[in-house]
mmCIF file of C-alpha atoms and ligand atoms in Angstrom:
data_model
loop_
_atom_site.group_PDB
_atom_site.id
_atom_site.type_symbol
_atom_site.label_atom_id
_atom_site.label_comp_id
_atom_site.label_asym_id
_atom_site.label_seq_id
_atom_site.Cartn_x
_atom_site.Cartn_y
_atom_site.Cartn_z
ATOM 1 C CA MET A 22 0.000 0.000 0.000
ATOM 2 C CA SER A 23 2.679 2.474 0.945
ATOM 3 C CA ALA A 24 4.097 2.301 -2.552
ATOM 4 C CA MET A 25 0.751 3.673 -3.765
ATOM 5 C CA VAL A 26 1.037 6.792 -1.654
ATOM 6 C CA ASP A 27 1.911 9.672 -3.914
ATOM 7 C CA ASP A 28 4.065 12.133 -2.053
ATOM 8 C CA THR A 29 3.720 14.653 -4.875
ATOM 9 C CA PRO A 30 -0.090 14.948 -4.808
ATOM 10 C CA PHE A 31 -0.094 17.791 -7.352
ATOM 11 C CA GLY A 32 1.803 15.796 -9.968
ATOM 12 C CA ASP A 33 4.165 17.989 -11.926
ATOM 13 C CA ALA A 34 2.108 21.141 -11.348
ATOM 14 C CA PRO A 35 3.544 23.422 -8.669
ATOM 15 C CA PRO A 36 1.595 23.300 -5.388
ATOM 16 C CA PRO A 37 -0.958 26.098 -5.146
ATOM 17 C CA VAL A 38 -0.004 29.256 -3.265
ATOM 18 C CA LEU A 39 -2.330 29.454 -0.279
ATOM 19 C CA ASP A 40 -2.951 33.190 -0.600
ATOM 20 C CA GLU A 41 -6.077 35.275 0.018
ATOM 21 C CA ALA A 42 -7.579 34.371 -3.366
ATOM 22 C CA TRP A 43 -7.090 30.655 -2.691
ATOM 23 C CA PHE A 44 -8.821 30.862 0.683
ATOM 24 C CA ALA A 45 -11.555 33.167 -0.669
ATOM 25 C CA ALA A 46 -12.447 30.537 -3.271
ATOM 26 C CA ARG A 47 -13.280 28.238 -0.355
ATOM 27 C CA ALA A 48 -15.490 30.785 1.413
ATOM 28 C CA THR A 49 -19.243 31.047 0.909
ATOM 29 C CA THR A 50 -20.461 33.145 -2.034
ATOM 30 C CA GLY A 51 -21.462 35.988 0.266
ATOM 31 C CA ILE A 52 -18.039 36.178 1.904
ATOM 32 C CA GLN A 53 -16.296 36.041 -1.495
ATOM 33 C CA GLY A 54 -17.873 39.368 -2.439
ATOM 34 C CA LEU A 55 -17.063 41.080 0.867
ATOM 35 C CA LYS A 56 -14.306 43.539 1.717
ATOM 36 C CA ALA A 57 -12.894 43.640 5.246
ATOM 37 C CA TYR A 58 -13.972 46.599 7.387
ATOM 38 C CA ASP A 59 -11.835 49.672 6.787
ATOM 39 C CA PRO A 60 -11.387 51.455 10.132
ATOM 40 C CA GLY A 61 -10.264 54.651 8.356
ATOM 41 C CA HIS A 62 -7.633 55.931 10.746
ATOM 42 C CA ASP A 63 -5.248 54.033 12.985
ATOM 43 C CA LEU A 64 -6.471 55.885 16.066
ATOM 44 C CA VAL A 65 -4.170 54.068 18.438
ATOM 45 C CA ALA A 66 -1.120 55.179 16.444
ATOM 46 C CA PHE A 67 -2.483 58.763 16.334
ATOM 47 C CA ARG A 68 -3.009 58.816 20.088
ATOM 48 C CA ARG A 69 0.538 57.579 20.660
ATOM 49 C CA ARG A 70 1.951 60.218 18.360
ATOM 50 C CA CYS A 71 -0.074 63.143 19.712
ATOM 51 C CA GLY A 72 -0.030 62.293 23.393
ATOM 52 C CA ASP A 73 -2.986 61.792 25.708
ATOM 53 C CA GLY A 74 -5.866 64.226 25.416
ATOM 54 C CA ARG A 75 -4.423 66.144 22.475
ATOM 55 C CA LEU A 76 -6.551 64.538 19.780
ATOM 56 C CA VAL A 77 -10.098 65.754 19.192
ATOM 57 C CA GLU A 78 -11.877 62.483 18.455
ATOM 58 C CA LEU A 79 -15.175 63.240 16.770
ATOM 59 C CA GLY A 80 -15.371 60.343 14.335
ATOM 60 C CA SER A 81 -17.249 57.561 16.112
ATOM 61 C CA ASN A 82 -20.178 59.134 17.958
ATOM 62 C CA GLU A 83 -18.980 58.170 21.413
ATOM 63 C CA ASN A 84 -20.279 59.989 24.494
ATOM 64 C CA PRO A 85 -17.665 62.676 25.339
ATOM 65 C CA TYR A 86 -18.738 62.698 28.985
ATOM 66 C CA GLY A 87 -18.093 58.987 29.423
ATOM 67 C CA PRO A 88 -20.187 56.391 31.241
ATOM 68 C CA SER A 89 -21.912 56.542 34.598
ATOM 69 C CA PRO A 90 -19.388 56.310 37.445
ATOM 70 C CA ARG A 91 -21.446 53.335 38.611
ATOM 71 C CA ALA A 92 -20.227 51.345 35.583
ATOM 72 C CA ARG A 93 -16.607 51.856 36.598
ATOM 73 C CA GLU A 94 -17.361 50.952 40.221
ATOM 74 C CA ALA A 95 -19.123 47.766 39.120
ATOM 75 C CA ILE A 96 -16.111 46.752 37.040
ATOM 76 C CA LEU A 97 -13.688 47.350 39.920
ATOM 77 C CA ALA A 98 -15.933 45.397 42.286
ATOM 78 C CA ASN A 99 -15.916 42.400 39.958
ATOM 79 C CA LEU A 100 -12.233 42.146 39.080
ATOM 80 C CA HIS A 101 -11.838 39.136 41.382
ATOM 81 C CA MET A 102 -14.076 37.178 38.972
ATOM 82 C CA LEU A 103 -11.788 37.342 35.938
ATOM 83 C CA HIS A 104 -10.974 33.615 36.051
ATOM 84 C CA ARG A 105 -14.681 32.679 35.934
ATOM 85 C CA TYR A 106 -16.804 32.457 32.803
ATOM 86 C CA PRO A 107 -19.524 35.094 32.698
ATOM 87 C CA ASP A 108 -23.202 34.249 33.142
ATOM 88 C CA PRO A 109 -24.084 32.684 29.751
ATOM 89 C CA LEU A 110 -27.678 33.859 30.221
ATOM 90 C CA GLY A 111 -26.776 37.453 31.085
ATOM 91 C CA GLY A 112 -29.614 37.106 33.605
ATOM 92 C CA ASP A 113 -28.999 40.168 35.772
ATOM 93 C CA LEU A 114 -28.605 42.526 32.824
ATOM 94 C CA LYS A 115 -31.670 41.067 31.115
ATOM 95 C CA ARG A 116 -33.758 41.534 34.258
ATOM 96 C CA ALA A 117 -32.583 45.148 34.503
ATOM 97 C CA LEU A 118 -33.488 45.713 30.830
ATOM 98 C CA SER A 119 -36.797 43.951 31.357
ATOM 99 C CA ALA A 120 -37.648 46.321 34.205
ATOM 100 C CA ARG A 121 -36.508 49.347 32.197
ATOM 101 C CA HIS A 122 -38.552 48.544 29.100
ATOM 102 C CA GLY A 123 -41.478 46.745 30.739
ATOM 103 C CA ILE A 124 -41.035 43.577 28.689
ATOM 104 C CA GLY A 125 -40.278 39.947 29.549
ATOM 105 C CA THR A 126 -36.683 38.692 29.670
ATOM 106 C CA ASP A 127 -37.601 36.118 27.015
ATOM 107 C CA ARG A 128 -37.850 38.983 24.528
ATOM 108 C CA ILE A 129 -34.271 40.167 25.031
ATOM 109 C CA LEU A 130 -31.149 38.983 23.219
ATOM 110 C CA LEU A 131 -27.733 40.285 24.301
ATOM 111 C CA GLY A 132 -24.974 40.907 21.782
ATOM 112 C CA ASN A 133 -21.281 41.745 21.717
ATOM 113 C CA GLY A 134 -22.301 45.147 20.450
ATOM 114 C CA SER A 135 -25.474 45.585 18.398
ATOM 115 C CA HIS A 136 -23.245 45.173 15.319
ATOM 116 C CA GLU A 137 -23.113 41.459 16.121
ATOM 117 C CA LEU A 138 -26.894 41.271 16.370
ATOM 118 C CA LEU A 139 -27.424 43.142 13.088
ATOM 119 C CA MET A 140 -25.071 40.692 11.352
ATOM 120 C CA GLN A 141 -26.749 37.665 12.898
ATOM 121 C CA MET A 142 -30.242 38.835 11.932
ATOM 122 C CA ALA A 143 -29.273 38.444 8.270
ATOM 123 C CA GLN A 144 -27.353 35.231 8.891
ATOM 124 C CA VAL A 145 -30.367 33.660 10.587
ATOM 125 C CA PHE A 146 -33.243 35.088 8.552
ATOM 126 C CA ALA A 147 -31.853 35.979 5.117
ATOM 127 C CA GLY A 148 -29.576 33.045 4.335
ATOM 128 C CA PRO A 149 -30.063 30.919 1.208
ATOM 129 C CA GLY A 150 -33.472 29.234 1.312
ATOM 130 C CA THR A 151 -33.892 25.466 1.236
ATOM 131 C CA ASP A 152 -36.271 26.001 -1.701
ATOM 132 C CA GLY A 153 -33.639 27.636 -3.908
ATOM 133 C CA THR A 154 -35.155 31.122 -3.758
ATOM 134 C CA ALA A 155 -32.754 34.048 -3.607
ATOM 135 C CA PRO A 156 -33.564 35.917 -0.397
ATOM 136 C CA GLU A 157 -33.731 39.690 -0.499
ATOM 137 C CA VAL A 158 -33.072 42.368 2.095
ATOM 138 C CA VAL A 159 -34.307 45.960 1.884
ATOM 139 C CA ALA A 160 -32.312 48.869 3.303
ATOM 140 C CA PRO A 161 -32.108 52.634 2.683
ATOM 141 C CA ARG A 162 -29.313 54.095 0.528
ATOM 142 C CA PHE A 163 -27.904 56.266 3.314
ATOM 143 C CA GLY A 164 -28.408 53.694 6.045
ATOM 144 C CA PHE A 165 -25.902 52.204 8.477
ATOM 145 C CA ALA A 166 -23.047 50.473 6.594
ATOM 146 C CA VAL A 167 -23.534 47.259 8.575
ATOM 147 C CA PHE A 168 -26.920 46.646 6.899
ATOM 148 C CA ALA A 169 -25.288 46.079 3.500
ATOM 149 C CA LEU A 170 -22.441 44.116 5.055
ATOM 150 C CA ALA A 171 -24.804 41.779 6.900
ATOM 151 C CA THR A 172 -26.870 41.229 3.765
ATOM 152 C CA GLN A 173 -23.854 40.372 1.647
ATOM 153 C CA ALA A 174 -22.287 38.119 4.287
ATOM 154 C CA ALA A 175 -25.549 36.167 4.461
ATOM 155 C CA GLY A 176 -25.529 35.714 0.675
ATOM 156 C CA ALA A 177 -28.751 37.681 0.215
ATOM 157 C CA HIS A 178 -29.549 40.282 -2.423
ATOM 158 C CA LEU A 179 -29.763 43.903 -1.261
ATOM 159 C CA ARG A 180 -32.536 46.118 -2.562
ATOM 160 C CA ILE A 181 -31.777 49.751 -1.868
ATOM 161 C CA ALA A 182 -34.482 52.366 -1.333
ATOM 162 C CA GLU A 183 -33.642 55.925 -2.349
ATOM 163 C CA PRO A 184 -33.921 58.649 0.306
ATOM 164 C CA LEU A 185 -35.967 61.832 0.503
ATOM 165 C CA PRO A 186 -34.540 64.618 -1.684
ATOM 166 C CA ARG A 187 -31.578 66.573 -0.379
ATOM 167 C CA ASP A 188 -33.515 69.829 -0.614
ATOM 168 C CA SER A 189 -36.489 68.556 1.409
ATOM 169 C CA ALA A 190 -37.351 69.274 5.052
ATOM 170 C CA MET A 191 -35.650 66.013 6.046
ATOM 171 C CA PRO A 192 -32.737 65.914 3.585
ATOM 172 C CA LEU A 193 -31.627 62.368 2.682
ATOM 173 C CA GLY A 194 -33.926 61.026 5.414
ATOM 174 C CA HIS A 195 -35.737 57.743 5.002
ATOM 175 C CA ASP A 196 -38.421 57.687 2.312
ATOM 176 C CA LEU A 197 -40.726 55.178 3.988
ATOM 177 C CA ASP A 198 -42.866 54.813 0.848
ATOM 178 C CA ALA A 199 -39.737 53.952 -1.145
ATOM 179 C CA LEU A 200 -38.783 51.356 1.462
ATOM 180 C CA LEU A 201 -42.260 49.797 1.198
ATOM 181 C CA ALA A 202 -42.075 49.815 -2.605
ATOM 182 C CA ALA A 203 -38.746 47.931 -2.499
ATOM 183 C CA ILE A 204 -40.355 44.957 -0.746
ATOM 184 C CA THR A 205 -40.944 41.924 -3.011
ATOM 185 C CA PRO A 206 -42.270 38.412 -2.317
ATOM 186 C CA ASP A 207 -38.607 37.382 -1.763
ATOM 187 C CA THR A 208 -37.946 39.999 0.917
ATOM 188 C CA ARG A 209 -37.100 38.423 4.258
ATOM 189 C CA LEU A 210 -35.671 41.357 6.161
ATOM 190 C CA LEU A 211 -35.830 45.153 6.164
ATOM 191 C CA TYR A 212 -33.292 47.304 8.021
ATOM 192 C CA VAL A 213 -33.982 50.866 9.046
ATOM 193 C CA ALA A 214 -32.372 53.092 11.700
ATOM 194 C CA ASN A 215 -34.338 55.744 13.572
ATOM 195 C CA PRO A 216 -32.734 58.191 14.203
ATOM 196 C CA ASN A 217 -30.484 57.384 11.278
ATOM 197 C CA ASN A 218 -26.714 57.128 10.919
ATOM 198 C CA PRO A 219 -25.004 58.717 8.941
ATOM 199 C CA THR A 220 -27.617 61.408 8.247
ATOM 200 C CA GLY A 221 -28.841 62.070 11.810
ATOM 201 C CA THR A 222 -32.389 62.358 10.452
ATOM 202 C CA TRP A 223 -35.478 60.730 11.957
ATOM 203 C CA PHE A 224 -39.139 60.095 11.345
ATOM 204 C CA GLY A 225 -42.010 60.669 13.752
ATOM 205 C CA ALA A 226 -44.275 58.359 15.726
ATOM 206 C CA GLY A 227 -47.195 58.583 13.284
ATOM 207 C CA ALA A 228 -45.060 57.835 10.229
ATOM 208 C CA LEU A 229 -43.436 54.922 12.044
ATOM 209 C CA ALA A 230 -46.741 53.324 13.080
ATOM 210 C CA ASP A 231 -48.184 53.782 9.609
ATOM 211 C CA PHE A 232 -45.069 52.299 8.008
ATOM 212 C CA ILE A 233 -44.972 49.226 10.261
ATOM 213 C CA ALA A 234 -48.683 48.617 9.651
ATOM 214 C CA ARG A 235 -48.054 48.509 5.894
ATOM 215 C CA VAL A 236 -45.071 46.102 5.950
ATOM 216 C CA PRO A 237 -46.234 42.537 5.165
ATOM 217 C CA ARG A 238 -46.148 40.364 8.280
ATOM 218 C CA GLU A 239 -43.773 37.918 6.540
ATOM 219 C CA VAL A 240 -41.034 40.543 6.414
ATOM 220 C CA ILE A 241 -38.945 40.972 9.556
ATOM 221 C CA VAL A 242 -38.261 44.646 10.261
ATOM 222 C CA VAL A 243 -35.120 45.584 12.193
ATOM 223 C CA VAL A 244 -35.410 49.057 13.697
ATOM 224 C CA ASP A 245 -31.895 50.077 14.767
ATOM 225 C CA GLU A 246 -32.301 52.548 17.638
ATOM 226 C CA ALA A 247 -28.624 53.092 18.494
ATOM 227 C CA TYR A 248 -29.343 56.796 19.097
ATOM 228 C CA ALA A 249 -32.795 56.552 20.697
ATOM 229 C CA GLU A 250 -31.555 57.805 24.087
ATOM 230 C CA MET A 251 -30.312 61.008 22.420
ATOM 231 C CA ALA A 252 -33.544 61.822 20.591
ATOM 232 C CA ASP A 253 -35.601 64.593 22.165
ATOM 233 C CA ALA A 254 -37.869 65.745 19.321
ATOM 234 C CA PRO A 255 -41.481 65.778 20.516
ATOM 235 C CA ASP A 256 -42.567 63.665 17.539
ATOM 236 C CA TYR A 257 -39.896 60.967 17.994
ATOM 237 C CA ALA A 258 -41.044 57.583 19.322
ATOM 238 C CA SER A 259 -39.290 54.259 19.734
ATOM 239 C CA ALA A 260 -40.674 51.256 17.866
ATOM 240 C CA LEU A 261 -40.783 49.377 21.193
ATOM 241 C CA GLY A 262 -44.407 50.391 21.624
ATOM 242 C CA LEU A 263 -45.339 48.608 18.388
ATOM 243 C CA LEU A 264 -43.800 45.211 19.152
ATOM 244 C CA ASP A 265 -46.871 43.684 20.813
ATOM 245 C CA ALA A 266 -49.044 44.308 17.761
ATOM 246 C CA HIS A 267 -46.257 43.474 15.281
ATOM 247 C CA PRO A 268 -44.208 40.391 16.238
ATOM 248 C CA ASN A 269 -42.265 40.706 12.962
ATOM 249 C CA VAL A 270 -40.571 43.878 14.290
ATOM 250 C CA VAL A 271 -37.380 43.890 16.362
ATOM 251 C CA VAL A 272 -35.577 46.821 17.951
ATOM 252 C CA THR A 273 -31.812 46.962 18.503
ATOM 253 C CA ARG A 274 -30.170 49.194 21.102
ATOM 254 C CA THR A 275 -26.599 49.718 22.262
ATOM 255 C CA PHE A 276 -24.548 50.734 25.295
ATOM 256 C CA SER A 277 -21.922 52.214 22.944
ATOM 257 C CA LYS A 278 -23.430 55.642 22.360
ATOM 258 C CA ALA A 279 -25.459 57.505 25.021
ATOM 259 C CA TYR A 280 -24.306 55.127 27.774
ATOM 260 C CA GLY A 281 -20.675 55.883 26.969
ATOM 261 C CA LEU A 282 -19.555 52.237 27.064
ATOM 262 C CA ALA A 283 -18.370 51.653 23.485
ATOM 263 C CA GLY A 284 -15.233 49.945 24.781
ATOM 264 C CA LEU A 285 -17.229 47.157 26.422
ATOM 265 C CA ARG A 286 -19.131 46.020 23.310
ATOM 266 C CA VAL A 287 -22.695 45.447 24.490
ATOM 267 C CA GLY A 288 -25.903 45.779 22.530
ATOM 268 C CA TYR A 289 -29.280 44.148 22.767
ATOM 269 C CA LEU A 290 -32.265 43.224 20.694
ATOM 270 C CA ILE A 291 -35.913 43.202 21.731
ATOM 271 C CA GLY A 292 -38.356 41.107 19.754
ATOM 272 C CA ALA A 293 -40.932 38.338 19.859
ATOM 273 C CA PRO A 294 -39.996 35.420 22.175
ATOM 274 C CA GLY A 295 -40.038 33.027 19.202
ATOM 275 C CA LEU A 296 -37.624 35.165 17.199
ATOM 276 C CA VAL A 297 -35.304 35.563 20.184
ATOM 277 C CA ALA A 298 -35.374 31.783 20.755
ATOM 278 C CA VAL A 299 -34.250 31.131 17.165
ATOM 279 C CA MET A 300 -31.521 33.778 17.396
ATOM 280 C CA GLU A 301 -30.314 32.137 20.643
ATOM 281 C CA ARG A 302 -29.400 29.031 18.614
ATOM 282 C CA LEU A 303 -26.579 30.935 16.933
ATOM 283 C CA ARG A 304 -25.410 33.001 19.902
ATOM 284 C CA GLU A 305 -22.002 32.076 21.287
ATOM 285 C CA SER A 306 -22.727 31.109 24.909
ATOM 286 C CA PHE A 307 -20.371 33.667 26.496
ATOM 287 C CA ASN A 308 -20.674 36.410 23.880
ATOM 288 C CA VAL A 309 -20.894 39.221 26.453
ATOM 289 C CA ASN A 310 -18.051 39.292 28.958
ATOM 290 C CA GLY A 311 -18.572 39.449 32.713
ATOM 291 C CA LEU A 312 -17.257 42.956 33.339
ATOM 292 C CA ALA A 313 -19.409 44.285 30.517
ATOM 293 C CA LEU A 314 -22.537 42.585 31.904
ATOM 294 C CA THR A 315 -22.085 44.053 35.366
ATOM 295 C CA ALA A 316 -21.087 47.522 34.084
ATOM 296 C CA CYS A 317 -24.110 47.794 31.801
ATOM 297 C CA GLU A 318 -26.464 46.703 34.547
ATOM 298 C CA ALA A 319 -25.030 49.417 36.795
ATOM 299 C CA ALA A 320 -25.159 52.037 34.030
ATOM 300 C CA LEU A 321 -28.806 51.246 33.380
ATOM 301 C CA GLY A 322 -29.616 52.118 36.990
ATOM 302 C CA ASP A 323 -28.205 55.636 36.619
ATOM 303 C CA GLU A 324 -31.034 57.335 34.752
ATOM 304 C CA ALA A 325 -29.865 60.802 35.752
ATOM 305 C CA HIS A 326 -26.595 60.253 33.928
ATOM 306 C CA ILE A 327 -28.364 59.470 30.648
ATOM 307 C CA GLU A 328 -30.677 62.439 31.143
ATOM 308 C CA GLN A 329 -27.631 64.687 31.595
ATOM 309 C CA ALA A 330 -25.986 63.245 28.474
ATOM 310 C CA ARG A 331 -29.136 63.949 26.456
ATOM 311 C CA ILE A 332 -29.438 67.526 27.715
ATOM 312 C CA ARG A 333 -25.766 68.416 27.242
ATOM 313 C CA ASN A 334 -25.731 66.790 23.800
ATOM 314 C CA ALA A 335 -28.814 68.731 22.699
ATOM 315 C CA GLU A 336 -27.247 72.021 23.878
ATOM 316 C CA GLN A 337 -23.936 71.338 22.180
ATOM 317 C CA ARG A 338 -25.593 69.998 19.021
ATOM 318 C CA GLU A 339 -27.562 73.206 18.705
ATOM 319 C CA SER A 340 -24.625 75.545 19.227
ATOM 320 C CA LEU A 341 -22.279 73.492 17.028
ATOM 321 C CA SER A 342 -24.892 73.389 14.251
ATOM 322 C CA ALA A 343 -25.366 77.157 14.476
ATOM 323 C CA ASP A 344 -21.592 77.743 14.401
ATOM 324 C CA LEU A 345 -21.193 75.493 11.354
ATOM 325 C CA ARG A 346 -24.116 77.140 9.542
ATOM 326 C CA GLY A 347 -22.570 80.491 10.388
ATOM 327 C CA ARG A 348 -19.579 79.365 8.302
ATOM 328 C CA GLY A 349 -21.852 78.768 5.312
ATOM 329 C CA LEU A 350 -21.920 74.987 5.691
ATOM 330 C CA GLU A 351 -24.935 72.732 5.194
ATOM 331 C CA VAL A 352 -25.908 71.075 8.485
ATOM 332 C CA PHE A 353 -28.445 68.268 8.297
ATOM 333 C CA PRO A 354 -31.184 68.105 10.950
ATOM 334 C CA SER A 355 -30.149 65.657 13.674
ATOM 335 C CA GLN A 356 -31.692 63.807 16.596
ATOM 336 C CA THR A 357 -28.405 62.087 17.392
ATOM 337 C CA ASN A 358 -25.049 63.006 18.922
ATOM 338 C CA PHE A 359 -23.539 63.827 15.530
ATOM 339 C CA VAL A 360 -24.263 66.101 12.599
ATOM 340 C CA LEU A 361 -23.791 65.417 8.910
ATOM 341 C CA VAL A 362 -22.197 68.466 7.320
ATOM 342 C CA GLY A 363 -22.095 69.337 3.627
ATOM 343 C CA PHE A 364 -19.104 71.398 2.440
ATOM 344 C CA GLY A 365 -20.322 72.117 -1.095
ATOM 345 C CA ARG A 366 -17.143 70.551 -2.507
ATOM 346 C CA GLU A 367 -14.966 67.471 -2.165
ATOM 347 C CA ALA A 368 -14.499 67.072 1.604
ATOM 348 C CA ALA A 369 -11.514 64.692 1.584
ATOM 349 C CA PRO A 370 -8.843 67.474 1.496
ATOM 350 C CA ILE A 371 -10.573 69.256 4.391
ATOM 351 C CA GLU A 372 -10.720 66.008 6.306
ATOM 352 C CA SER A 373 -7.019 65.305 5.880
ATOM 353 C CA ALA A 374 -6.097 68.891 6.811
ATOM 354 C CA LEU A 375 -8.134 68.454 10.001
ATOM 355 C CA THR A 376 -6.490 65.112 10.722
ATOM 356 C CA GLU A 377 -3.091 66.818 10.497
ATOM 357 C CA ARG A 378 -4.326 69.209 13.173
ATOM 358 C CA GLY A 379 -5.375 66.315 15.407
ATOM 359 C CA VAL A 380 -9.108 66.550 14.694
ATOM 360 C CA ILE A 381 -10.630 63.214 13.687
ATOM 361 C CA LEU A 382 -13.935 63.250 11.790
ATOM 362 C CA ARG A 383 -15.728 60.604 9.754
ATOM 363 C CA PRO A 384 -15.254 60.780 5.969
ATOM 364 C CA MET A 385 -18.420 60.005 4.021
ATOM 365 C CA GLY A 386 -16.974 59.023 0.621
ATOM 366 C CA GLY A 387 -17.636 55.361 1.358
ATOM 367 C CA TYR A 388 -21.285 56.215 1.962
ATOM 368 C CA GLY A 389 -21.527 57.997 -1.384
ATOM 369 C CA LEU A 390 -21.496 61.492 0.124
ATOM 370 C CA PRO A 391 -18.023 62.766 -0.861
ATOM 371 C CA ASP A 392 -18.949 66.396 -0.144
ATOM 372 C CA CYS A 393 -19.875 65.580 3.466
ATOM 373 C CA LEU A 394 -18.198 64.807 6.770
ATOM 374 C CA ARG A 395 -19.903 63.380 9.824
ATOM 375 C CA ILE A 396 -19.033 65.215 13.020
ATOM 376 C CA THR A 397 -19.699 63.798 16.473
ATOM 377 C CA VAL A 398 -21.033 66.425 18.877
ATOM 378 C CA GLY A 399 -18.243 66.719 21.429
ATOM 379 C CA ASP A 400 -18.142 68.615 24.707
ATOM 380 C CA ALA A 401 -17.809 72.422 24.608
ATOM 381 C CA ASP A 402 -14.004 72.309 24.556
ATOM 382 C CA GLU A 403 -13.801 69.724 21.765
ATOM 383 C CA ASN A 404 -16.305 71.610 19.628
ATOM 384 C CA ARG A 405 -14.354 74.851 20.112
ATOM 385 C CA ARG A 406 -11.113 73.134 19.060
ATOM 386 C CA LEU A 407 -12.857 71.590 16.047
ATOM 387 C CA LEU A 408 -14.157 74.986 14.902
ATOM 388 C CA ALA A 409 -10.749 76.619 15.362
ATOM 389 C CA ALA A 410 -9.081 73.907 13.272
ATOM 390 C CA LEU A 411 -11.827 74.170 10.672
ATOM 391 C CA ASP A 412 -11.273 77.909 10.361
ATOM 392 C CA GLU A 413 -7.643 77.221 9.537
ATOM 393 C CA CYS A 414 -8.609 74.696 6.853
ATOM 394 C CA LEU A 415 -11.484 76.431 5.069
HETATM 395 C C1 LIG B 22 -22.927 52.995 16.545
HETATM 396 C C2 LIG B 22 -24.055 52.308 15.911
HETATM 397 C C3 LIG B 22 -24.426 51.037 16.320
HETATM 398 C C4 LIG B 22 -23.800 50.460 17.537
HETATM 399 O O1 LIG B 22 -22.916 49.468 17.313
HETATM 400 P P1 LIG B 22 -22.360 48.656 18.554
HETATM 401 O O2 LIG B 22 -21.905 47.418 17.884
HETATM 402 O O3 LIG B 22 -23.486 48.396 19.503
HETATM 403 O O4 LIG B 22 -21.274 49.463 19.162
HETATM 404 C C5 LIG B 22 -25.502 50.431 15.716
HETATM 405 N N1 LIG B 22 -26.200 51.050 14.752
HETATM 406 C C6 LIG B 22 -25.892 52.294 14.364
HETATM 407 C C7 LIG B 22 -26.734 52.965 13.344
HETATM 408 C C8 LIG B 22 -24.796 52.951 14.918
HETATM 409 O O5 LIG B 22 -24.486 54.174 14.525
#
C-alpha cells in the first residue's frame, strides 16, 4: 500500500499558493464578495503620536462625557471574577433591561455590540433558502453600513431604497414609501435606523406606526435605535411600543453611544420570544463578557446620567450646528449626537487637513457622500477646538 502513496499529490504542477484568493475561493459566495472593514484611521497610532488628550476624536459618535461612574465601580468590584466564565444567560442585565422597558426577559437577546446582532439577523433570517429562492433584504441608501455588510455576508440580495430629496425638510432622510415599494415576495428582512446614521435624520411616531402597519407580516423589520436615548424631538417615538401588535418587528439598542460604554461592546435586541429563541441558537454562549454585563447593569440604573448626556448633547448639538451654519456649511437636521455636514465641494482634502491638526472626523466618501463629513457632537471644549481647526482649513 505504501508504494501507492503519492508524495507529490499535485503531480508535476507546482503546489498552489495558499494566498487570500485561494482561501476566498473556499469561502461562501457571500463572503467572497465582501471587503474587510476599513477602520479609516489608525487611532491608536495617532493617540501615541499626539499624546494623551491632544486629539479631538469626533469620528465615532462616542459619548464625550463617558459612562456613569457606577459602571466603573461595578467593574472594579468584579475584578476578582476574571478567572470565571460570565453568566451565559446574562440574567442580571436582562432583568434590569426587562424592568426598564417593561417587557419579559424572554424577549431580550444580548450581543457583543449591536453590530453582532445586526449581522446575525441576516445570517439567521436571510440566508439561502432550502427552496432555492434568492432571499432579499431591503435597506435605505444612506443607512448604516452594517446593513449592506450583513446582507452580503448572508448571501442575500440587497434592494436599496432611495432617500428623501436633499432639498427637502428632512434631507436624505428615510423615504418610507420607497422602502415599502422595495419589498418583493422574496424579501425576508428590512433594516432601518431611527434616528439614522449617517444622516442624523429621523421620522415621527405617526409615520413609524403607519409604516410598520403597511409592511407585510412575513417581512422581519429591524429598527436600529442606536441613538434613541439622544432623541428629544417631541414627535420621535421608539418602535418598542409597536412590538406587541407586530411580532415581525425587532428593535436593537446599544450601550456604545449615550451610555458611553463603546469599549465594552454590548448591545441588545428586543423582539418576539419566538424570534429571540431562534436567534439564541446561533449566539455564542459567552458572547458578552462578565465585566461588561455588570457595568451595563449598573449604568442602566443611573437614569440621571443618561438624562444629563441627552441635555448636554442637545445644547452642544444646537450651538455646534449654528456655528457650522454660520460658516456657510450645510448642516443636516439631527436627533443624534452627531451632525452630517455638507461642504459644497470634495471634503476629503478638508478632512485630511483636520487630521493633520489632530481633529478626527468621519469621511463620508464610502457612503456615497463625498462632499460631506460626519461630526460627532463633542463637549464644549472639543467643539471649540474643532471649529478653530476648521477655520484654519477652510
Ligand atoms: C454605533 C451604531 C451602532 C452600535 O454598534 P455597537 O456594535 O453596539 O457598538 C448600531 N447602529 C448604528 C446605526 C450605529 O451608529
